[in-house]
Every structure is written in structure tokens, then in C-alpha cells.
């Protein structure tokens, strides 16, 4: 079963289009599926809109967190509650086209995680530059090969969830940790759309300060991680 997990926080205007587009995607799937929307404590009436939108749509679920916790928690909660052996995630703001999920799924035969690389990113130049710097700094520390770690548009096998550590900010390091754990990651260019409705919740500052201190923790974890092999013939 495929579970599509989509967290949202104050995205009311995007929700009707999102439900319609995801609906078309799942209608074309061969395998069984569910769609798990996670309301991360929205205050704009979005959850009520969502409840109405999916009321007569079997397979669509709405989970509501009791307050706003941030994207890591919303994603984590949704992924834990999802039932699929294959999981997909995407942002609710329509910057990640839901139609790309089908494309990513086709590559899951050759990898454990298939992740999008936003080819022509439709964000402000400041966001694009800060993202480039963040990716370069992180790669220098973690030595990973991930080009666009912040692209939420991904499909992956359930067993890779062991690389999603339950700490705030760790959704950003999921792929770097998964790669280190030996999971095979395939990176596929995906289209990226400008945000038409609602506001971006993550700016330049909260994209650098928190992640930088998280990077120190990841550096520590990678350095201290217990890794060993037995001498041949001794076990
Ligand atoms: N989001 C969330 N909780 C938050 C902040 C954001 O669930 O506290 C969701 C948001 O609704 C969107 C996704 O996370 O679906 C990415 O957020 P945003 O578009 O603001 O980030 P950006 O694309 O600018 O990095
Ligand atoms: Mg966005």
C-alpha cells in the first residue's frame, strides 16, 4: 500500500486544489493507497475546509495535531500513523506538484528512497542562495551526496523510517542519515511551482540558525556512531 503524507499549516486556499490534484494521482495508481493529511495546528479554518473536502472520499484521512509543532513533528506524526509499506511525502502549498509522485514511484524498483531535486526552483533569490550555501556546508560536514535535501517530494520504503530520528529539525537530515545507514537513494529532477496562495513559513533565518546547530549534532552523531565488523572467520 502507498501512503501519501501531506502536512499543512495555514494553507486554506491551497487545500481544494491539493485534494483535487492528489485525487487524480491516486485514481491512476495500480496499487492500493491512502492519503494522510496532517493539520499542524492551523488557525485559518483550513482543517474544517479539509474535513468537508474529504468527507465523501474514502482513503483520505485527516489527522489533527493539538497545536502547531513545526514541519518535523507533523511529518513524523503522519508517517508513523500511515499504514503503507511505501510512503510518499509532499508539501501542501502546491510548490511540489502531486503528479510527480507517479514519476518517482517508477524509480523505487532501483532504490530505497527516491527524492526530488527541484530543477528550476521557484523561490526568491535569497532563499535559493541560502539553500545553496546550506547544502554545501552540510555536505562538507556529512560527506553525503544529496543535492537538494530540503525537497519534501519523496517516495520511500517504510524500513527507511529508521533514519528519521524523532527530534525537531531532523527531517532535514533524513536523507543524509539514510545514506550513511546504507539505504540506496535515487535523486530525480522534479518541477517546482511558485507559491500562489498563503505564506512561506520558513524564511532565511529559521532555515540557517536552527539547521546549523542541528548540523553540529549530526556531526557528533556521525563521529560517535558505533560501526564495526567482525574479523573474517570469527563468527
Ligand atoms: N508546515 C507545517 N508546519 C509548520 C510550517 C510549515 O506543516 O509549522 C508545512 C506547510 O504548510 C507546507 C510545508 O510545511 O506544506 C512547507 O512549508 P513552507 O512552504 O512554508 O516552506 P518552504 O517551501 O518555503 O520551505
Ligand atoms: Mg513551500
Coordinates of N, CA and C and ligand atoms in Angstrom, one line a residue:
X1 N 0.8 -1.2 0.0 CA 0.0 0.0 0.0 C 0.9 1.3 0.0
X2 N 0.4 2.3 -0.8 CA 1.1 3.5 -0.8 C 0.4 4.5 0.1
X3 N 1.1 5.2 1.1 CA 0.6 6.2 1.9 C 1.2 7.5 1.5
X4 N 0.3 8.5 1.1 CA 0.8 9.8 0.7 C 0.6 10.7 2.0
X5 N 1.7 11.2 2.5 CA 1.6 12.0 3.8 C 1.8 13.5 3.4
X6 N 0.9 14.3 3.8 CA 1.0 15.7 3.5 C 0.6 16.6 4.6
X7 N 1.6 17.2 5.3 CA 1.3 18.1 6.4 C 1.0 19.5 5.9
X8 N 0.1 20.2 6.7 CA -0.2 21.5 6.3 C -0.4 22.4 7.5
X9 N 0.0 23.7 7.3 CA -0.2 24.7 8.4 C -0.7 26.0 7.8
X10 N -1.9 26.4 8.0 CA -2.4 27.6 7.4 C -2.3 27.7 5.9
X11 N -2.9 26.7 5.2 CA -2.8 26.6 3.8 C -4.2 26.5 3.2
X12 N -5.1 27.2 3.8 CA -6.6 27.0 3.5 C -6.8 27.1 2.0
X13 N -6.3 28.1 1.3 CA -6.6 28.4 -0.1 C -6.0 27.3 -1.0
X14 N -4.9 26.6 -0.5 CA -4.3 25.6 -1.4 C -5.1 24.3 -1.3
X15 N -5.8 24.1 -0.2 CA -6.3 22.7 0.1 C -7.3 22.2 -1.0
X16 N -8.3 23.0 -1.5 CA -9.2 22.4 -2.5 C -8.4 21.9 -3.8
X17 N -7.5 22.7 -4.2 CA -6.7 22.3 -5.4 C -5.9 21.1 -5.1
X18 N -5.3 21.1 -3.9 CA -4.4 20.0 -3.5 C -5.2 18.7 -3.5
X19 N -6.4 18.7 -2.9 CA -7.2 17.4 -2.8 C -7.6 17.0 -4.2
X20 N -8.0 17.9 -5.0 CA -8.4 17.5 -6.4 C -7.2 16.9 -7.2
X21 N -6.0 17.5 -7.1 CA -4.9 17.0 -7.8 C -4.4 15.7 -7.3
X22 N -4.3 15.6 -5.9 CA -3.9 14.3 -5.4 C -4.9 13.2 -5.7
X23 N -6.2 13.6 -5.7 CA -7.3 12.6 -6.1 C -7.1 12.1 -7.5
X24 N -6.6 12.9 -8.4 CA -6.4 12.4 -9.8 C -5.2 11.5 -9.8
X25 N -4.2 11.8 -9.0 CA -3.0 11.0 -9.0 C -3.3 9.6 -8.5
X26 N -4.0 9.5 -7.3 CA -4.3 8.2 -6.8 C -5.3 7.4 -7.6
X27 N -6.2 8.1 -8.4 CA -7.1 7.4 -9.3 C -6.3 6.6 -10.3
X28 N -5.1 7.0 -10.7 CA -4.4 6.4 -11.7 C -3.4 5.3 -11.2
X29 N -3.4 5.0 -9.9 CA -2.5 4.1 -9.3 C -3.0 2.6 -9.5
X30 N -2.0 1.7 -9.7 CA -2.4 0.3 -9.7 C -2.6 -0.3 -8.3
X31 N -1.7 0.2 -7.4 CA -1.7 -0.4 -6.0 C -2.7 0.3 -5.1
X32 N -2.9 -0.3 -4.0 CA -3.8 0.3 -3.0 C -3.2 1.5 -2.4
X33 N -3.9 2.4 -1.8 CA -3.3 3.7 -1.4 C -4.2 4.3 -0.3
X34 N -3.6 5.3 0.4 CA -4.3 6.1 1.4 C -3.6 7.5 1.3
X35 N -4.4 8.5 1.6 CA -3.8 9.9 1.7 C -4.0 10.4 3.1
X36 N -2.9 10.7 3.8 CA -2.9 11.2 5.2 C -2.5 12.7 5.2
X37 N -3.5 13.5 5.4 CA -3.3 14.9 5.6 C -3.0 15.1 7.1
X38 N -2.0 15.9 7.5 CA -1.8 16.2 8.9 C -1.9 17.7 9.1
X39 N -2.9 18.1 9.9 CA -3.0 19.5 10.2 C -2.1 19.8 11.4
X40 N -1.2 20.7 11.1 CA -0.2 21.1 12.2 C -0.7 22.3 13.0
X41 N -1.9 22.2 13.5 CA -2.4 23.3 14.4 C -2.8 24.5 13.6
X42 N -3.4 24.4 12.4 CA -3.8 25.6 11.6 C -4.8 26.4 12.4
X43 N -4.7 27.7 12.1 CA -5.7 28.6 12.8 C -6.5 29.4 11.8
X44 N -6.4 29.0 10.5 CA -7.1 29.7 9.4 C -8.4 29.0 8.9
X45 N -8.9 28.0 9.7 CA -10.1 27.3 9.3 C -9.8 26.2 8.2
X46 N -8.5 26.0 7.9 CA -8.1 25.0 6.9 C -8.6 23.6 7.2
X47 N -8.4 23.2 8.5 CA -8.8 21.8 8.8 C -10.3 21.6 8.6
X48 N -11.1 22.6 8.9 CA -12.6 22.4 8.6 C -12.9 22.3 7.1
X49 N -12.2 23.1 6.3 CA -12.3 23.0 4.9 C -11.9 21.7 4.4
X50 N -10.8 21.2 5.0 CA -10.3 19.8 4.6 C -11.3 18.8 4.9
X51 N -11.8 18.8 6.1 CA -12.8 17.8 6.6 C -14.0 17.8 5.6
X52 N -14.4 18.9 5.1 CA -15.5 18.9 4.2 C -15.1 18.4 2.8
X53 N -13.9 18.7 2.4 CA -13.4 18.3 1.1 C -13.3 16.8 1.0
X54 N -12.9 16.2 2.1 CA -12.6 14.7 2.0 C -13.7 13.9 2.6
X55 N -14.8 14.5 3.0 CA -15.9 13.8 3.7 C -16.4 12.6 3.0
X56 N -16.5 12.7 1.7 CA -17.0 11.6 0.9 C -16.0 10.9 0.0
X57 N -14.7 11.0 0.5 CA -13.6 10.4 -0.3 C -13.0 9.3 0.5
X58 N -13.3 8.1 0.3 CA -12.7 7.0 1.0 C -11.2 7.0 0.7
X59 N -10.4 6.7 1.7 CA -9.0 6.6 1.5 C -8.3 7.9 1.9
X60 N -9.1 8.9 2.1 CA -8.5 10.2 2.5 C -8.7 10.4 4.0
X61 N -7.6 10.6 4.7 CA -7.7 10.8 6.2 C -7.2 12.2 6.6
X62 N -7.7 12.7 7.7 CA -7.2 13.9 8.2 C -6.9 13.7 9.7
X63 N -5.6 13.9 10.0 CA -5.1 13.9 11.4 C -4.9 15.3 11.9
X64 N -5.3 15.6 13.1 CA -5.1 16.9 13.6 C -4.3 17.0 14.8
X65 N -3.2 17.7 14.8 CA -2.3 17.9 16.0 C -3.0 19.0 16.8
X66 N -2.7 18.9 18.1 CA -3.5 19.8 19.0 C -2.9 21.2 19.1
X67 N -1.8 21.4 18.4 CA -1.2 22.8 18.3 C -0.2 22.7 17.2
X68 N 0.4 23.9 16.9 CA 1.4 23.9 15.8 C 2.8 23.5 16.4
X69 N 3.3 22.4 15.8 CA 4.6 21.9 16.3 C 5.8 22.1 15.3
X70 N 5.5 22.4 14.1 CA 6.5 22.6 13.1 C 6.6 21.3 12.2
X71 N 7.2 21.5 11.0 CA 7.1 20.5 10.0 C 7.7 19.2 10.4
X72 N 8.8 19.1 11.1 CA 9.4 17.8 11.5 C 8.3 17.0 12.2
X73 N 7.7 17.5 13.2 CA 6.7 16.8 14.0 C 5.5 16.4 13.2
X74 N 5.0 17.3 12.3 CA 3.9 17.0 11.5 C 4.2 15.8 10.6
X75 N 5.3 15.9 9.9 CA 5.7 14.8 9.0 C 5.9 13.5 9.8
X76 N 6.6 13.6 10.9 CA 6.8 12.4 11.7 C 5.5 11.7 12.2
X77 N 4.6 12.6 12.7 CA 3.3 12.0 13.2 C 2.6 11.4 12.0
X78 N 2.6 12.0 10.8 CA 1.9 11.5 9.7 C 2.5 10.2 9.2
X79 N 3.8 10.1 9.2 CA 4.5 8.9 8.7 C 4.2 7.7 9.7
X80 N 4.2 8.0 11.0 CA 4.0 7.0 12.0 C 2.6 6.4 11.9
X81 N 1.6 7.3 11.6 CA 0.2 6.9 11.5 C -0.1 6.3 10.2
X82 N 0.7 6.5 9.2 CA 0.4 5.9 7.9 C 0.6 4.4 7.9
X83 N -0.2 3.7 7.0 CA -0.1 2.2 7.1 C 0.6 1.6 5.9
X84 N 1.0 2.4 5.0 CA 1.6 1.9 3.8 C 3.0 1.3 4.0
X85 N 3.4 0.3 3.1 CA 4.8 -0.2 3.1 C 5.6 0.8 2.2
X86 N 4.9 1.5 1.4 CA 5.6 2.6 0.7 C 5.0 3.9 1.1
X87 N 5.9 4.9 1.3 CA 5.4 6.2 1.8 C 5.8 7.3 0.8
X88 N 5.0 8.3 0.7 CA 5.3 9.5 -0.1 C 5.0 10.7 0.7
X89 N 5.9 11.7 0.6 CA 5.6 13.0 1.3 C 5.6 14.1 0.2
X90 N 4.8 15.1 0.5 CA 4.9 16.4 -0.3 C 4.4 17.5 0.6
X91 N 4.8 18.7 0.2 CA 4.3 20.0 0.8 C 2.9 20.2 0.4
X92 N 2.1 20.9 1.2 CA 0.7 21.2 0.9 C 0.5 22.5 0.1
X93 N 1.6 23.2 -0.1 CA 1.5 24.6 -0.7 C 1.5 24.5 -2.2
X94 N 1.5 23.3 -2.8 CA 1.4 23.1 -4.3 C 2.7 23.5 -5.0
X95 N 3.8 23.8 -4.2 CA 5.1 24.0 -4.8 C 5.6 22.7 -5.3
X96 N 5.3 21.6 -4.6 CA 5.6 20.2 -5.1 C 4.4 19.7 -5.9
X97 N 4.5 19.5 -7.2 CA 3.4 19.0 -8.0 C 3.1 17.6 -7.6
X98 N 1.8 17.3 -7.1 CA 1.5 15.9 -6.7 C 1.7 14.9 -7.9
X99 N 1.5 15.4 -9.1 CA 1.6 14.5 -10.3 C 3.0 13.8 -10.3
X100 N 4.0 14.5 -9.8 CA 5.4 13.9 -9.8 C 5.5 12.6 -9.0
X101 N 4.6 12.4 -8.1 CA 4.7 11.2 -7.2 C 4.7 9.9 -8.1
X102 N 3.9 9.9 -9.2 CA 3.8 8.8 -10.1 C 5.2 8.5 -10.7
X103 N 5.8 9.6 -11.1 CA 7.2 9.5 -11.7 C 8.2 9.0 -10.8
X104 N 8.2 9.5 -9.5 CA 9.2 9.0 -8.5 C 8.9 7.5 -8.2
X105 N 7.7 7.1 -8.1 CA 7.3 5.7 -7.8 C 8.0 4.7 -8.8
X106 N 8.1 5.1 -10.0 CA 8.6 4.2 -11.0 C 10.1 3.9 -10.7
X107 N 10.8 4.7 -10.0 CA 12.2 4.5 -9.7 C 12.4 3.7 -8.4
X108 N 11.4 3.4 -7.7 CA 11.5 2.7 -6.4 C 12.0 1.3 -6.6
X109 N 12.0 0.7 -7.8 CA 12.5 -0.6 -8.1 C 14.0 -0.6 -7.9
X110 N 14.6 0.5 -8.1 CA 16.1 0.6 -8.1 C 16.7 1.3 -6.9
X111 N 15.8 1.7 -5.9 CA 16.3 2.4 -4.8 C 15.4 2.2 -3.6
X112 N 15.9 2.6 -2.4 CA 15.0 2.5 -1.2 C 14.3 3.8 -1.0
X113 N 14.9 4.9 -1.5 CA 14.3 6.3 -1.4 C 14.5 6.9 -2.7
X114 N 13.4 7.5 -3.2 CA 13.5 8.3 -4.5 C 13.2 9.7 -4.1
X115 N 14.1 10.7 -4.3 CA 13.9 12.0 -3.8 C 13.9 13.0 -4.9
X116 N 13.1 14.0 -4.8 CA 13.1 15.1 -5.9 C 14.3 16.0 -5.8
X117 N 14.7 16.5 -6.9 CA 15.7 17.6 -6.9 C 15.0 18.7 -7.7
X118 N 14.7 19.8 -7.0 CA 13.9 20.9 -7.6 C 14.8 21.5 -8.7
X119 N 14.4 21.2 -10.0 CA 15.3 21.6 -11.1 C 15.3 23.1 -11.3
X120 N 14.2 23.7 -11.5 CA 14.1 25.2 -11.7 C 13.3 25.7 -10.5
X121 N 14.0 26.0 -9.4 CA 13.4 26.3 -8.2 C 12.7 27.7 -8.2
X122 N 11.4 27.7 -7.9 CA 10.6 28.9 -8.0 C 10.5 29.6 -6.6
X123 N 11.6 30.0 -6.1 CA 11.6 30.7 -4.8 C 12.4 32.0 -5.0
X124 N 12.5 32.9 -3.9 CA 13.2 34.1 -4.1 C 14.7 33.8 -4.2
X125 N 15.4 34.8 -4.8 CA 16.9 34.5 -4.9 C 17.6 34.3 -3.6
X126 N 17.1 35.0 -2.6 CA 17.7 34.9 -1.3 C 17.5 33.5 -0.7
X127 N 16.4 32.9 -0.9 CA 16.1 31.6 -0.5 C 16.9 30.6 -1.2
X128 N 17.1 30.8 -2.5 CA 17.8 29.9 -3.4 C 19.3 29.9 -3.0
X129 N 19.8 31.1 -2.7 CA 21.3 31.3 -2.4 C 21.5 30.6 -1.0
X130 N 20.6 30.9 0.0 CA 20.8 30.4 1.3 C 20.7 28.9 1.3
X131 N 19.9 28.4 0.4 CA 19.7 26.9 0.3 C 21.0 26.3 -0.3
X132 N 21.6 27.0 -1.3 CA 22.8 26.5 -1.9 C 24.0 26.4 -0.9
X133 N 24.1 27.5 -0.1 CA 25.1 27.6 1.0 C 24.9 26.5 2.0
X134 N 23.6 26.3 2.4 CA 23.3 25.3 3.4 C 23.6 23.9 2.9
X135 N 23.3 23.6 1.7 CA 23.6 22.3 1.1 C 25.1 22.1 1.0
X136 N 25.9 23.1 0.7 CA 27.3 23.0 0.5 C 28.0 22.8 1.9
X137 N 27.5 23.6 2.9 CA 28.1 23.5 4.2 C 27.8 22.1 4.8
X138 N 26.5 21.6 4.6 CA 26.2 20.3 5.2 C 27.0 19.2 4.5
X139 N 27.1 19.2 3.2 CA 27.8 18.2 2.5 C 29.3 18.1 3.0
X140 N 29.8 19.3 3.3 CA 31.2 19.3 3.7 C 31.4 18.6 5.1
X141 N 30.3 18.6 5.9 CA 30.4 18.0 7.2 C 30.0 16.5 7.1
X142 N 28.8 16.3 6.5 CA 28.3 14.9 6.5 C 28.9 14.0 5.4
X143 N 29.5 14.7 4.4 CA 30.0 13.9 3.2 C 28.9 13.2 2.5
X144 N 27.7 13.7 2.5 CA 26.6 13.0 1.8 C 26.6 13.4 0.3
X145 N 25.8 12.8 -0.5 CA 25.7 13.1 -1.9 C 24.4 13.6 -2.3
X146 N 23.7 14.2 -1.3 CA 22.3 14.7 -1.6 C 22.3 16.1 -2.1
X147 N 21.7 16.3 -3.3 CA 21.8 17.7 -3.9 C 20.8 18.6 -3.4
X148 N 19.6 18.1 -3.0 CA 18.5 19.0 -2.6 C 17.8 18.4 -1.4
X149 N 18.4 18.6 -0.2 CA 18.0 17.8 1.0 C 16.6 18.3 1.5
X150 N 16.3 19.6 1.1 CA 15.0 20.2 1.6 C 13.8 20.0 0.8
X151 N 14.0 19.2 -0.3 CA 12.8 18.9 -1.1 C 12.0 17.8 -0.5
X152 N 10.8 18.2 -0.1 CA 9.9 17.2 0.7 C 9.3 16.1 -0.3
X153 N 9.3 16.4 -1.6 CA 8.7 15.5 -2.5 C 9.5 14.2 -2.7
X154 N 9.1 13.1 -2.0 CA 9.9 11.9 -2.0 C 9.0 10.7 -1.9
X155 N 9.5 9.6 -2.4 CA 8.8 8.3 -2.1 C 9.8 7.4 -1.5
X156 N 9.5 6.6 -0.5 CA 10.4 5.7 0.2 C 9.8 4.5 0.8
X157 N 10.7 3.5 1.0 CA 10.2 2.2 1.6 C 10.1 2.4 3.1
X158 N 9.1 1.8 3.8 CA 8.9 2.0 5.2 C 10.1 1.8 6.0
X159 N 10.9 0.8 5.7 CA 12.1 0.5 6.5 C 13.1 1.6 6.6
X160 N 13.0 2.6 5.7 CA 14.0 3.7 5.8 C 13.6 4.7 6.9
X161 N 12.4 4.5 7.4 CA 12.0 5.4 8.5 C 12.9 5.4 9.7
X162 N 13.7 4.3 9.8 CA 14.7 4.3 10.9 C 15.7 5.4 10.8
X163 N 15.8 6.0 9.7 CA 16.7 7.1 9.5 C 16.1 8.5 9.8
X164 N 14.8 8.5 10.2 CA 14.1 9.7 10.5 C 14.1 9.8 12.1
X165 N 15.1 10.4 12.6 CA 15.2 10.5 14.1 C 14.1 11.4 14.6
X166 N 13.5 11.0 15.8 CA 12.4 11.8 16.3 C 12.8 13.0 17.1
X167 N 13.5 13.9 16.4 CA 13.9 15.2 17.1 C 13.6 16.3 16.1
X168 N 13.2 17.5 16.7 CA 12.9 18.6 15.8 C 14.1 19.0 14.9
X169 N 13.8 19.2 13.7 CA 14.8 19.6 12.7 C 15.4 18.5 11.9
X170 N 15.1 17.2 12.4 CA 15.8 16.1 11.8 C 15.2 15.6 10.5
X171 N 14.0 16.2 10.1 CA 13.5 15.9 8.8 C 14.5 16.4 7.7
X172 N 15.3 17.4 8.1 CA 16.2 17.9 7.1 C 17.4 17.0 6.9
X173 N 17.7 16.1 7.8 CA 18.8 15.2 7.7 C 18.5 13.8 7.4
X174 N 17.2 13.5 7.2 CA 16.7 12.2 6.9 C 17.5 11.5 5.8
X175 N 17.7 12.2 4.7 CA 18.4 11.6 3.6 C 19.9 11.3 3.9
X176 N 20.5 12.3 4.6 CA 21.9 12.2 4.9 C 22.1 11.0 5.8
X177 N 21.3 10.8 6.8 CA 21.4 9.7 7.7 C 21.1 8.4 7.0
X178 N 20.0 8.4 6.2 CA 19.6 7.2 5.4 C 20.8 6.7 4.6
X179 N 21.5 7.7 3.9 CA 22.6 7.3 3.0 C 23.7 6.6 3.8
X180 N 24.0 7.2 5.0 CA 25.0 6.7 5.9 C 24.7 5.3 6.4
X181 N 23.4 5.1 6.6 CA 22.9 3.8 7.1 C 23.0 2.7 6.0
X182 N 23.2 3.2 4.7 CA 23.4 2.2 3.6 C 22.2 2.1 2.7
X183 N 21.1 2.9 3.0 CA 20.0 2.8 2.1 C 20.4 3.5 0.7
X184 N 19.8 2.9 -0.3 CA 20.1 3.4 -1.7 C 19.1 4.6 -2.0
X185 N 19.7 5.7 -2.4 CA 18.9 6.9 -2.7 C 19.1 7.3 -4.2
X186 N 17.9 7.5 -4.8 CA 17.9 7.9 -6.2 C 17.4 9.3 -6.2
X187 N 18.1 10.2 -6.9 CA 17.7 11.6 -7.0 C 17.2 11.9 -8.4
X188 N 16.0 12.4 -8.5 CA 15.3 12.6 -9.7 C 14.8 14.1 -9.9
X189 N 15.2 14.8 -11.0 CA 14.7 16.1 -11.1 C 13.2 16.2 -11.1
X190 N 12.6 17.2 -10.4 CA 11.2 17.4 -10.3 C 10.9 18.9 -10.6
X191 N 9.7 19.1 -11.1 CA 9.3 20.5 -11.3 C 9.0 21.2 -10.0
X192 N 9.1 22.5 -9.9 CA 8.8 23.2 -8.7 C 8.0 24.4 -9.1
X193 N 6.9 24.7 -8.4 CA 6.0 25.8 -8.7 C 6.1 26.9 -7.8
X194 N 5.9 28.1 -8.2 CA 5.8 29.2 -7.2 C 4.7 29.1 -6.3
X195 N 4.8 29.6 -5.1 CA 3.7 29.6 -4.1 C 2.7 30.6 -4.6
X196 N 1.4 30.2 -4.9 CA 0.4 31.1 -5.4 C -0.4 31.6 -4.2
X197 N -0.7 30.8 -3.2 CA -1.6 31.2 -2.1 C -0.9 30.9 -0.8
X198 N -1.2 31.7 0.2 CA -0.6 31.5 1.5 C 0.8 32.0 1.6
X199 N 1.3 32.0 2.9 CA 2.7 32.5 3.1 C 3.7 31.4 3.4
X200 N 4.9 31.6 3.0 CA 6.0 30.7 3.3 C 6.3 30.8 4.8
X201 N 6.4 29.6 5.5 CA 6.6 29.6 6.9 C 8.1 29.6 7.3
X202 N 8.9 29.2 6.3 CA 10.3 29.1 6.6 C 11.0 30.2 5.8
X203 N 11.7 31.1 6.5 CA 12.5 32.2 5.8 C 14.0 31.8 5.8
X204 N 14.8 32.8 5.7 CA 16.2 32.6 5.6 C 16.8 32.3 7.0
X205 N 16.3 33.1 7.9 CA 16.9 33.0 9.3 C 16.6 31.6 9.9
X206 N 15.3 31.3 9.9 CA 15.0 30.0 10.6 C 15.4 28.8 9.7
X207 N 15.9 29.0 8.6 CA 16.4 28.0 7.7 C 17.9 27.8 7.9
X208 N 18.6 28.8 8.7 CA 20.0 28.7 8.9 C 20.4 28.5 10.3
X209 N 19.8 29.2 11.2 CA 20.2 29.2 12.6 C 20.0 27.8 13.2
X210 N 18.7 27.3 13.2 CA 18.4 26.0 13.7 C 19.1 24.9 13.0
X211 N 19.0 24.8 11.7 CA 19.7 23.8 11.0 C 21.2 23.7 11.2
X212 N 21.9 24.9 11.5 CA 23.3 24.9 11.7 C 23.6 24.2 13.1
X213 N 22.8 24.5 14.1 CA 23.1 23.8 15.4 C 22.7 22.3 15.3
X214 N 21.7 22.0 14.5 CA 21.4 20.6 14.2 C 22.5 19.9 13.5
X215 N 23.2 20.6 12.6 CA 24.3 20.0 11.9 C 25.4 19.6 12.8
X216 N 25.6 20.4 13.9 CA 26.7 20.1 14.9 C 26.3 18.8 15.6
X217 N 25.0 18.6 15.8 CA 24.6 17.4 16.5 C 24.8 16.2 15.5
X218 N 24.4 16.4 14.3 CA 24.6 15.3 13.3 C 26.1 14.9 13.1
X219 N 26.9 16.0 13.1 CA 28.3 15.8 13.0 C 28.8 14.9 14.2
X220 N 28.3 15.2 15.4 CA 28.7 14.5 16.6 C 28.2 13.0 16.5
X221 N 27.0 12.9 16.0 CA 26.4 11.5 15.9 C 27.2 10.7 14.9
X222 N 27.6 11.3 13.8 CA 28.3 10.6 12.7 C 29.7 10.2 13.3
X223 N 30.3 11.1 14.1 CA 31.6 10.8 14.6 C 31.6 9.7 15.7
X224 N 30.5 9.7 16.4 CA 30.5 8.8 17.6 C 29.7 7.5 17.3
X225 N 29.1 7.4 16.1 CA 28.3 6.2 15.8 C 29.1 4.9 15.9
X226 N 28.5 3.9 16.5 CA 29.1 2.6 16.7 C 29.1 1.9 15.4
X227 N 30.2 1.6 14.8 CA 30.3 0.9 13.5 C 31.4 -0.1 13.6
X228 N 31.1 -1.4 13.3 CA 32.2 -2.4 13.5 C 31.9 -3.6 12.5
X229 N 32.9 -4.3 12.3 CA 32.8 -5.5 11.5 C 33.6 -6.6 12.3
X230 N 33.2 -7.8 12.3 CA 34.0 -8.9 12.9 C 35.1 -9.4 11.9
X231 N 36.1 -9.8 12.5 CA 37.2 -10.4 11.7 C 36.7 -11.6 11.0
X232 N 37.1 -11.7 9.7 CA 36.5 -12.8 8.9 C 36.8 -14.2 9.6
X233 N 35.9 -15.0 9.6 CA 36.0 -16.4 10.1 C 35.9 -16.5 11.6
X234 N 35.6 -15.4 12.3 CA 35.4 -15.5 13.8 C 34.0 -15.5 14.2
X235 N 33.1 -15.4 13.3 CA 31.6 -15.5 13.7 C 30.9 -16.6 12.8
Ligands
LIG1 N1 4.3 23.4 7.5 C1 3.8 22.7 8.6 N2 4.1 23.2 9.9 C2 4.7 24.4 10.1 C3 5.2 25.1 9.0 C4 5.0 24.6 7.7 O1 3.2 21.7 8.5 O2 4.9 24.8 11.3 C5 4.0 22.9 6.2 C6 3.5 24.0 5.2 O3 2.1 24.1 5.3 C7 3.9 23.4 3.9 C8 5.3 22.7 4.2 O4 5.3 22.6 5.6 O5 3.0 22.4 3.4 C9 6.5 23.6 3.8 O6 6.3 24.9 4.3 P1 6.7 26.2 3.5 O7 6.1 26.1 2.2 O8 6.3 27.4 4.3 O9 8.2 26.1 3.4 P2 9.1 26.4 2.1 O10 8.5 25.7 0.9 O11 9.1 27.9 2.0 O12 10.5 25.9 2.5
LIG2 MG1 6.8 25.9 0.1

